[in-house]
């Protein structure tokens, strides 16, 4: 009975007019901008500020090399690109991990679907080999970047394969808070033991082989580096593009022209040849096409004390105040370059 008023003709007319008004507002007002939908496939061209040196083994790399070859390889873990938390870590080759109760070792469980580009499975033996390679003080060529990053936490020869898909990594420092973030750095790549020991020239681009979403493509020295889709990639649905090409463009005028003509769509690194002022001017001129992202905290630093030399060999000793530290005490720090 309470709703019989709706059957009154006067109310029916009013309801009809109200509905027409709602429809008119919905269709006659300002149209909502549709959300761009990502497209799968195609090629992405990128600008590289410098052409990499000729050594392509990932453990001999520097930042210029890894930015062009990163997609060929995987890591144990990685920084999660799908969240806004810059410190969010997720598994890459590892599907899970845990630390021992005494904080002295991590155990990683590998994804049993992971495959190298030649179809062979990724195993714990590959992880052990890679870790030892990255911190090997006698390796030729030297592991300048990986050794300095990992050696404070890991000692060569201590990791062990528990089974084909489980690896234990002891720590030099119990409960080392920076060990996992270091493992997630882009240059801490896992390589295939059988590839690294095959006798082929693993430093050549055409011989690069990993487990990642891309394989090495066309290589033009001082011009461009191509990566092509790994069609048998073990992560379902990835990669989302078929190809990427890294063009080396150093001249500022050419860089600006390349972006304006859409010859390149993005940089392949957080470093570019343009100054902040030049980048802001380019964005203003092409504001319907371009967006400049300013990256902070894009470097990592390590500071470790030489615990084999006094006074740092005594945990109960109090180091001298920083403002009164003398040259003799300062140079006791490992790797110190103080002058």
Short mmCIF file of C-alpha atoms in Angstrom, two decimals:
data_model
loop_
_atom_site.label_atom_id
_atom_site.label_comp_id
_atom_site.label_asym_id
_atom_site.label_seq_id
_atom_site.Cartn_x
_atom_site.Cartn_y
_atom_site.Cartn_z
CA UNK A 1 0.00 0.00 0.00
CA UNK A 2 2.84 2.38 0.77
CA UNK A 3 3.96 2.35 -2.88
CA UNK A 4 0.56 2.75 -4.58
CA UNK A 5 1.28 6.48 -5.03
CA UNK A 6 3.62 5.50 -7.85
CA UNK A 7 0.59 4.42 -9.89
CA UNK A 8 -0.83 7.94 -9.82
CA UNK A 9 -0.59 9.34 -13.42
CA UNK A 10 0.84 12.61 -12.12
CA UNK A 11 3.73 10.76 -10.49
CA UNK A 12 4.26 8.60 -13.59
CA UNK A 13 4.71 11.76 -15.70
CA UNK A 14 7.08 13.23 -13.12
CA UNK A 15 9.14 10.03 -13.07
CA UNK A 16 9.35 10.01 -16.86
CA UNK A 17 10.59 13.61 -16.90
CA UNK A 18 13.12 12.80 -14.16
CA UNK A 19 14.47 9.85 -16.12
CA UNK A 20 14.79 11.99 -19.25
CA UNK A 21 16.68 14.60 -17.22
CA UNK A 22 19.09 11.96 -15.87
CA UNK A 23 19.67 10.62 -19.38
CA UNK A 24 20.20 14.14 -20.73
CA UNK A 25 22.81 14.87 -18.06
CA UNK A 26 24.56 11.56 -18.67
CA UNK A 27 24.72 11.97 -22.44
CA UNK A 28 24.61 15.70 -22.90
CA UNK A 29 27.20 16.69 -20.34
CA UNK A 30 30.95 16.56 -20.71
CA UNK A 31 32.04 13.15 -21.87
CA UNK A 32 34.40 11.28 -19.59
CA UNK A 33 37.86 10.72 -21.00
CA UNK A 34 38.21 7.00 -21.71
CA UNK A 35 40.96 5.23 -19.84
CA UNK A 36 43.69 4.20 -22.28
CA UNK A 37 43.88 0.44 -22.60
CA UNK A 38 47.33 -1.12 -22.92
CA UNK A 39 48.09 -2.80 -26.21
CA UNK A 40 49.83 -6.16 -26.32
CA UNK A 41 52.58 -6.68 -28.87
CA UNK A 42 54.46 -4.27 -31.06
CA UNK A 43 57.85 -2.64 -30.60
CA UNK A 44 59.10 -0.05 -28.13
CA UNK A 45 62.01 2.16 -29.18
CA UNK A 46 64.15 3.60 -26.39
CA UNK A 47 66.89 6.18 -26.16
CA UNK A 48 70.20 5.15 -24.62
CA UNK A 49 72.57 7.92 -23.59
CA UNK A 50 75.68 5.82 -24.35
CA UNK A 51 76.64 2.67 -26.22
CA UNK A 52 77.73 -0.15 -23.89
CA UNK A 53 81.28 -1.54 -23.67
CA UNK A 54 81.86 -4.80 -25.59
CA UNK A 55 81.67 -7.27 -22.67
CA UNK A 56 78.16 -8.76 -22.30
CA UNK A 57 78.56 -11.25 -19.45
CA UNK A 58 76.05 -9.92 -16.86
CA UNK A 59 78.49 -10.33 -13.98
CA UNK A 60 81.06 -8.13 -15.72
CA UNK A 61 78.49 -5.49 -16.46
CA UNK A 62 78.12 -1.86 -15.61
CA UNK A 63 74.94 0.22 -15.68
CA UNK A 64 75.28 1.04 -19.38
CA UNK A 65 75.36 -2.66 -20.26
CA UNK A 66 72.69 -3.94 -17.92
CA UNK A 67 70.14 -1.37 -19.10
CA UNK A 68 70.37 -2.90 -22.58
CA UNK A 69 70.58 -6.58 -21.60
CA UNK A 70 68.52 -6.86 -18.41
CA UNK A 71 65.54 -8.45 -20.17
CA UNK A 72 67.60 -11.47 -21.18
CA UNK A 73 68.03 -12.61 -17.57
CA UNK A 74 66.16 -13.13 -14.30
CA UNK A 75 67.14 -12.63 -10.68
CA UNK A 76 66.17 -14.56 -7.57
CA UNK A 77 63.95 -11.67 -6.47
CA UNK A 78 63.10 -8.25 -7.89
CA UNK A 79 61.62 -4.91 -7.00
CA UNK A 80 57.91 -5.13 -7.73
CA UNK A 81 57.07 -2.77 -10.63
CA UNK A 82 53.33 -3.20 -10.09
CA UNK A 83 53.13 -1.34 -6.78
CA UNK A 84 53.94 2.20 -5.74
CA UNK A 85 56.05 1.02 -2.81
CA UNK A 86 59.67 1.46 -3.95
CA UNK A 87 60.84 -1.16 -1.45
CA UNK A 88 58.30 -3.87 -2.29
CA UNK A 89 60.09 -7.09 -3.24
CA UNK A 90 58.66 -10.10 -5.03
CA UNK A 91 59.98 -13.38 -6.35
CA UNK A 92 61.45 -13.66 -9.82
CA UNK A 93 63.10 -17.06 -10.19
CA UNK A 94 62.29 -17.70 -6.53
CA UNK A 95 58.65 -18.36 -5.71
CA UNK A 96 59.23 -18.12 -1.95
CA UNK A 97 61.98 -17.83 0.66
CA UNK A 98 62.52 -17.83 4.41
CA UNK A 99 65.28 -16.97 6.84
CA UNK A 100 66.57 -19.37 9.49
CA UNK A 101 65.67 -18.79 13.13
CA UNK A 102 69.21 -17.69 13.94
CA UNK A 103 69.20 -15.26 11.00
CA UNK A 104 72.30 -16.82 9.47
CA UNK A 105 70.90 -18.23 6.23
CA UNK A 106 68.18 -17.75 3.65
CA UNK A 107 66.50 -20.63 1.84
CA UNK A 108 65.04 -19.92 -1.59
CA UNK A 109 62.55 -22.14 -3.40
CA UNK A 110 62.78 -21.84 -7.19
CA UNK A 111 59.88 -21.90 -9.61
CA UNK A 112 60.01 -25.33 -11.23
CA UNK A 113 58.64 -23.86 -14.49
CA UNK A 114 61.71 -21.65 -15.02
CA UNK A 115 63.64 -22.51 -18.18
CA UNK A 116 66.77 -21.28 -19.88
CA UNK A 117 66.50 -20.11 -23.46
CA UNK A 118 67.81 -23.50 -24.63
CA UNK A 119 64.92 -25.23 -22.84
CA UNK A 120 66.88 -26.67 -19.92
CA UNK A 121 65.46 -26.13 -16.41
CA UNK A 122 66.82 -23.49 -14.05
CA UNK A 123 68.25 -25.29 -11.01
CA UNK A 124 69.70 -24.50 -7.61
CA UNK A 125 73.13 -25.39 -9.02
CA UNK A 126 72.79 -22.44 -11.40
CA UNK A 127 72.06 -20.12 -8.48
CA UNK A 128 75.08 -21.38 -6.51
CA UNK A 129 77.30 -20.96 -9.57
CA UNK A 130 76.00 -17.43 -10.19
CA UNK A 131 76.52 -16.27 -6.61
CA UNK A 132 80.07 -17.63 -6.58
CA UNK A 133 80.75 -15.98 -9.94
CA UNK A 134 79.49 -12.60 -8.74
CA UNK A 135 81.80 -12.46 -5.70
CA UNK A 136 84.84 -14.27 -7.16
CA UNK A 137 87.84 -12.04 -6.34
CA UNK A 138 89.98 -13.82 -8.96
CA UNK A 139 87.49 -13.75 -11.82
CA UNK A 140 88.69 -12.50 -15.18
CA UNK A 141 87.37 -10.00 -16.18
CA UNK A 142 86.81 -8.75 -12.61
CA UNK A 143 83.34 -8.53 -11.04
CA UNK A 144 83.72 -4.89 -10.10
CA UNK A 145 80.04 -4.11 -9.40
CA UNK A 146 78.60 -7.43 -8.21
CA UNK A 147 81.51 -8.24 -5.91
CA UNK A 148 81.37 -4.92 -4.09
CA UNK A 149 77.59 -5.25 -3.69
CA UNK A 150 77.30 -8.89 -2.56
CA UNK A 151 80.60 -9.78 -0.88
CA UNK A 152 79.72 -8.01 2.43
CA UNK A 153 76.89 -10.54 2.84
CA UNK A 154 77.97 -13.67 0.97
CA UNK A 155 81.21 -15.65 0.87
CA UNK A 156 82.12 -17.68 -2.18
CA UNK A 157 81.69 -21.43 -1.75
CA UNK A 158 79.16 -21.33 1.10
CA UNK A 159 75.85 -21.60 -0.79
CA UNK A 160 74.52 -25.09 -1.40
CA UNK A 161 71.87 -26.75 -3.49
CA UNK A 162 69.57 -28.70 -1.18
CA UNK A 163 67.77 -30.16 -4.18
CA UNK A 164 67.17 -29.07 -7.80
CA UNK A 165 64.82 -26.28 -6.76
CA UNK A 166 66.00 -25.32 -3.27
CA UNK A 167 69.12 -23.35 -2.44
CA UNK A 168 70.51 -22.27 0.93
CA UNK A 169 72.56 -19.06 1.13
CA UNK A 170 74.46 -18.46 4.38
CA UNK A 171 75.06 -14.87 5.47
CA UNK A 172 78.22 -13.27 6.78
CA UNK A 173 76.07 -10.91 8.85
CA UNK A 174 73.12 -12.46 10.75
CA UNK A 175 69.79 -10.85 9.90
CA UNK A 176 71.51 -8.58 7.35
CA UNK A 177 68.73 -6.08 6.56
CA UNK A 178 70.14 -5.11 3.16
CA UNK A 179 70.75 -8.58 1.76
CA UNK A 180 67.36 -9.01 0.07
CA UNK A 181 67.29 -5.47 -1.39
CA UNK A 182 70.79 -6.13 -2.76
CA UNK A 183 69.68 -9.40 -4.36
CA UNK A 184 66.90 -7.44 -6.05
CA UNK A 185 69.29 -4.98 -7.72
CA UNK A 186 69.07 -5.19 -11.48
CA UNK A 187 72.63 -6.42 -12.03
CA UNK A 188 72.40 -9.45 -9.68
CA UNK A 189 71.55 -11.82 -12.51
CA UNK A 190 71.37 -15.61 -12.39
CA UNK A 191 73.17 -17.32 -15.28
CA UNK A 192 73.17 -20.93 -16.48
CA UNK A 193 76.11 -22.93 -15.16
CA UNK A 194 76.27 -25.06 -18.30
CA UNK A 195 76.32 -21.93 -20.48
CA UNK A 196 78.98 -20.18 -18.42
CA UNK A 197 81.21 -23.26 -18.53
CA UNK A 198 80.50 -24.21 -22.15
CA UNK A 199 83.66 -22.72 -23.60
CA UNK A 200 81.84 -20.37 -25.98
CA UNK A 201 82.63 -16.68 -25.83
CA UNK A 202 79.98 -15.67 -23.29
CA UNK A 203 81.05 -12.05 -23.57
CA UNK A 204 79.64 -11.71 -27.10
CA UNK A 205 76.14 -10.30 -27.58
CA UNK A 206 75.04 -13.03 -29.98
CA UNK A 207 75.95 -15.71 -27.43
CA UNK A 208 74.00 -14.16 -24.55
CA UNK A 209 71.57 -16.64 -23.00
CA UNK A 210 69.40 -16.35 -19.94
CA UNK A 211 65.97 -17.34 -18.66
CA UNK A 212 64.34 -13.94 -19.20
CA UNK A 213 61.48 -12.66 -21.36
CA UNK A 214 63.77 -11.49 -24.20
CA UNK A 215 66.54 -12.88 -26.37
CA UNK A 216 69.36 -10.98 -28.08
CA UNK A 217 68.41 -9.61 -31.49
CA UNK A 218 70.14 -7.44 -34.07
CA UNK A 219 73.26 -5.63 -32.88
CA UNK A 220 74.64 -2.53 -34.62
CA UNK A 221 77.73 -1.21 -32.91
CA UNK A 222 77.40 2.39 -31.72
CA UNK A 223 73.88 2.54 -33.21
CA UNK A 224 71.31 0.18 -31.70
CA UNK A 225 70.68 -3.00 -29.73
CA UNK A 226 67.58 -5.11 -30.29
CA UNK A 227 65.89 -7.55 -27.92
CA UNK A 228 63.20 -9.89 -29.25
CA UNK A 229 60.41 -11.69 -27.44
CA UNK A 230 61.15 -15.07 -25.89
CA UNK A 231 58.09 -16.92 -27.19
CA UNK A 232 58.70 -19.79 -24.80
CA UNK A 233 58.99 -17.60 -21.69
CA UNK A 234 57.98 -19.54 -18.61
CA UNK A 235 55.90 -16.72 -17.08
CA UNK A 236 52.46 -16.98 -18.68
CA UNK A 237 51.36 -13.98 -20.74
CA UNK A 238 54.75 -12.25 -20.68
CA UNK A 239 56.39 -10.31 -22.16
CA UNK A 240 53.68 -7.91 -23.32
CA UNK A 241 55.69 -6.55 -26.25
CA UNK A 242 57.33 -8.34 -29.16
CA UNK A 243 60.47 -6.31 -29.39
CA UNK A 244 62.46 -3.41 -27.98
CA UNK A 245 65.26 -1.45 -29.60
CA UNK A 246 67.77 0.67 -27.68
CA UNK A 247 69.05 3.50 -29.89
CA UNK A 248 72.21 5.29 -28.77
CA UNK A 249 71.53 9.02 -29.18
CA UNK A 250 74.01 11.32 -27.46
CA UNK A 251 73.60 14.67 -29.26
CA UNK A 252 71.03 16.79 -27.40
CA UNK A 253 69.45 18.22 -30.52
CA UNK A 254 69.03 14.75 -31.98
CA UNK A 255 67.57 13.52 -28.68
CA UNK A 256 64.91 16.26 -28.74
CA UNK A 257 64.11 15.60 -32.41
CA UNK A 258 63.82 11.84 -31.75
CA UNK A 259 61.20 12.41 -29.05
CA UNK A 260 59.25 14.99 -31.05
CA UNK A 261 59.03 12.69 -34.07
CA UNK A 262 58.34 9.64 -31.85
CA UNK A 263 61.42 7.90 -33.16
CA UNK A 264 61.89 6.90 -29.53
CA UNK A 265 59.17 6.61 -26.89
CA UNK A 266 61.19 6.54 -23.67
CA UNK A 267 64.65 6.30 -22.16
CA UNK A 268 66.03 2.93 -21.17
CA UNK A 269 67.67 4.30 -18.02
CA UNK A 270 67.14 7.02 -15.43
CA UNK A 271 69.98 8.98 -17.00
CA UNK A 272 69.56 11.01 -20.18
CA UNK A 273 71.69 13.53 -22.04
CA UNK A 274 69.27 16.37 -21.35
CA UNK A 275 69.51 18.66 -18.35
CA UNK A 276 66.50 19.18 -16.10
CA UNK A 277 65.83 22.52 -17.77
CA UNK A 278 66.03 21.01 -21.26
CA UNK A 279 63.79 18.10 -20.30
CA UNK A 280 61.20 20.46 -18.78
CA UNK A 281 61.25 22.60 -21.92
CA UNK A 282 60.74 19.53 -24.12
CA UNK A 283 57.82 18.42 -21.96
CA UNK A 284 56.21 21.86 -22.22
CA UNK A 285 56.61 21.87 -26.01
CA UNK A 286 55.19 18.35 -26.31
CA UNK A 287 52.87 18.29 -23.31
CA UNK A 288 50.25 16.27 -25.16
CA UNK A 289 52.81 13.54 -25.89
CA UNK A 290 55.51 13.52 -23.23
CA UNK A 291 55.81 13.22 -19.47
CA UNK A 292 59.10 13.72 -17.65
CA UNK A 293 59.65 11.55 -14.57
CA UNK A 294 62.22 12.77 -12.05
CA UNK A 295 63.87 9.90 -10.23
CA UNK A 296 65.27 10.30 -6.73
CA UNK A 297 67.48 7.94 -4.72
CA UNK A 298 68.72 6.25 -7.88
CA UNK A 299 72.05 5.19 -6.41
CA UNK A 300 73.19 2.79 -3.73
CA UNK A 301 76.03 3.22 -1.28
CA UNK A 302 77.88 0.81 0.97
CA UNK A 303 79.90 1.70 4.06
CA UNK A 304 81.58 -1.12 5.93
CA UNK A 305 84.18 -1.10 8.67
CA UNK A 306 87.32 -3.20 8.48
CA UNK A 307 86.73 -5.41 11.52
CA UNK A 308 90.19 -6.96 11.26
CA UNK A 309 91.89 -3.68 12.24
CA UNK A 310 91.75 -1.72 15.48
CA UNK A 311 89.66 -0.21 16.87
CA UNK A 312 86.91 -1.89 14.86
CA UNK A 313 88.06 -5.41 15.75
CA UNK A 314 86.76 -4.80 19.28
CA UNK A 315 82.93 -4.66 19.40
CA UNK A 316 83.05 -2.92 22.80
CA UNK A 317 85.36 -0.14 21.64
CA UNK A 318 83.89 3.27 20.92
CA UNK A 319 85.10 4.71 17.58
CA UNK A 320 86.41 8.29 17.70
CA UNK A 321 83.89 11.04 16.98
CA UNK A 322 83.56 11.72 13.26
CA UNK A 323 84.57 15.36 13.65
CA UNK A 324 87.82 14.35 15.44
CA UNK A 325 88.71 11.39 13.25
CA UNK A 326 92.33 11.54 12.11
CA UNK A 327 93.67 10.42 8.77
CA UNK A 328 95.34 7.37 10.33
CA UNK A 329 92.11 6.12 11.89
CA UNK A 330 89.99 7.03 8.87
CA UNK A 331 92.11 4.98 6.49
CA UNK A 332 91.47 1.88 8.53
CA UNK A 333 88.12 1.66 6.83
CA UNK A 334 88.11 -0.99 4.13
CA UNK A 335 88.30 0.58 0.72
CA UNK A 336 88.70 4.06 2.15
CA UNK A 337 89.49 6.82 -0.33
CA UNK A 338 89.71 9.60 2.21
CA UNK A 339 92.41 12.15 1.57
#
